[in-house]
Amino acid sequence: MLNKTFTCVVAEDEALLRDELVKLLGECWPGLTIVAVCEDGGSALDAIETHRPDVAFLDIRMPGLSGLEVASNMLASSLRTEIVFVTAYDQYALDAFDRGAVDYLLKPVARERLLATVGRVRARL
């Protein structure tokens, strides 16, 4: 399992934040393959159903489906993708963990905090 390549979907509606998260993930988890980068919840859910990634980094507030709605749909479909929420809003944390989140990152995401999250996700994988 040490050499397994892990896959990821990133869903963030703000381009600058999306690009920064993708860049940070590349630095903090060099072996991670990002299979889809999405701007809204609907395309995120489609990408997750299509690619069945190991992990999804989901913004909470996105056009269409919210990240919480994407996570609920994943649970209903029995998808085994680990979920990390990335948001500017701390008030959704309980809802996020109720939907099986591994972690909950507040924007702007700090490199050190993302490294800790990567460790948590990898431990679960």
Coordinates of C-alpha atoms in Angstrom, one line a residue, residues 51-123:
H51 CA -13.8 8.8 -10.7
R52 CA -14.6 7.4 -7.3
P53 CA -11.6 9.2 -5.8
D54 CA -10.0 8.3 -2.5
V55 CA -10.6 11.8 -1.2
A56 CA -12.6 14.9 -2.0
F57 CA -11.9 18.4 -0.9
L58 CA -15.2 20.2 -0.9
D59 CA -16.1 23.9 -0.4
I60 CA -19.3 24.2 1.7
R61 CA -20.9 27.1 -0.2
M62 CA -20.9 26.5 -4.0
P63 CA -23.4 27.1 -6.8
G64 CA -25.9 24.4 -7.3
L65 CA -25.4 21.7 -4.6
S66 CA -23.5 22.8 -1.5
G67 CA -20.6 20.7 -0.3
L68 CA -22.8 19.3 2.5
E69 CA -25.4 18.2 -0.1
V70 CA -22.7 16.6 -2.2
A71 CA -21.5 14.7 1.0
S72 CA -25.1 13.6 1.8
N73 CA -25.5 12.3 -1.8
M74 CA -22.3 10.4 -1.5
L75 CA -23.4 8.8 1.8
A76 CA -26.7 7.8 0.2
S77 CA -24.8 6.3 -2.8
S78 CA -22.4 4.4 -0.4
L79 CA -19.4 6.1 -2.0
R80 CA -16.3 5.5 0.0
T81 CA -14.6 8.7 -0.7
E82 CA -13.0 10.4 2.3
I83 CA -14.3 14.0 2.7
V84 CA -12.5 17.1 3.7
F85 CA -14.4 20.4 3.9
V86 CA -12.7 23.6 3.0
T87 CA -14.7 26.7 3.9
A88 CA -14.6 30.2 5.3
Y89 CA -17.5 29.4 7.6
D90 CA -16.9 27.6 10.9
Q91 CA -20.6 27.3 11.7
Y92 CA -21.0 24.2 9.5
A93 CA -18.5 22.0 11.3
L94 CA -21.0 19.9 13.1
D95 CA -23.0 19.2 10.0
A96 CA -19.7 18.4 8.2
F97 CA -18.7 15.8 10.7
D98 CA -22.2 14.4 10.7
R99 CA -21.6 13.6 7.1
G100 CA -18.4 11.7 7.8
A101 CA -15.8 14.4 7.2
V102 CA -12.2 13.5 8.0
D103 CA -11.4 17.2 8.6
Y104 CA -12.7 20.7 8.3
L105 CA -10.3 23.4 7.0
L106 CA -10.9 27.1 7.3
K107 CA -9.8 29.4 4.5
P108 CA -7.3 30.6 3.9
V109 CA -5.8 27.2 4.2
A110 CA -2.4 27.2 6.0
R111 CA 0.2 24.8 4.7
E112 CA 0.9 23.3 8.2
R113 CA -2.8 22.7 8.7
L114 CA -3.1 21.0 5.3
L115 CA -0.1 18.8 6.2
A116 CA -2.0 17.6 9.3
T117 CA -5.1 17.0 7.3
V118 CA -3.1 14.9 4.7
G119 CA -1.8 12.8 7.6
R120 CA -5.3 12.2 8.9
V121 CA -6.6 11.3 5.4
R122 CA -3.7 9.0 4.7
A123 CA -4.2 7.2 8.0

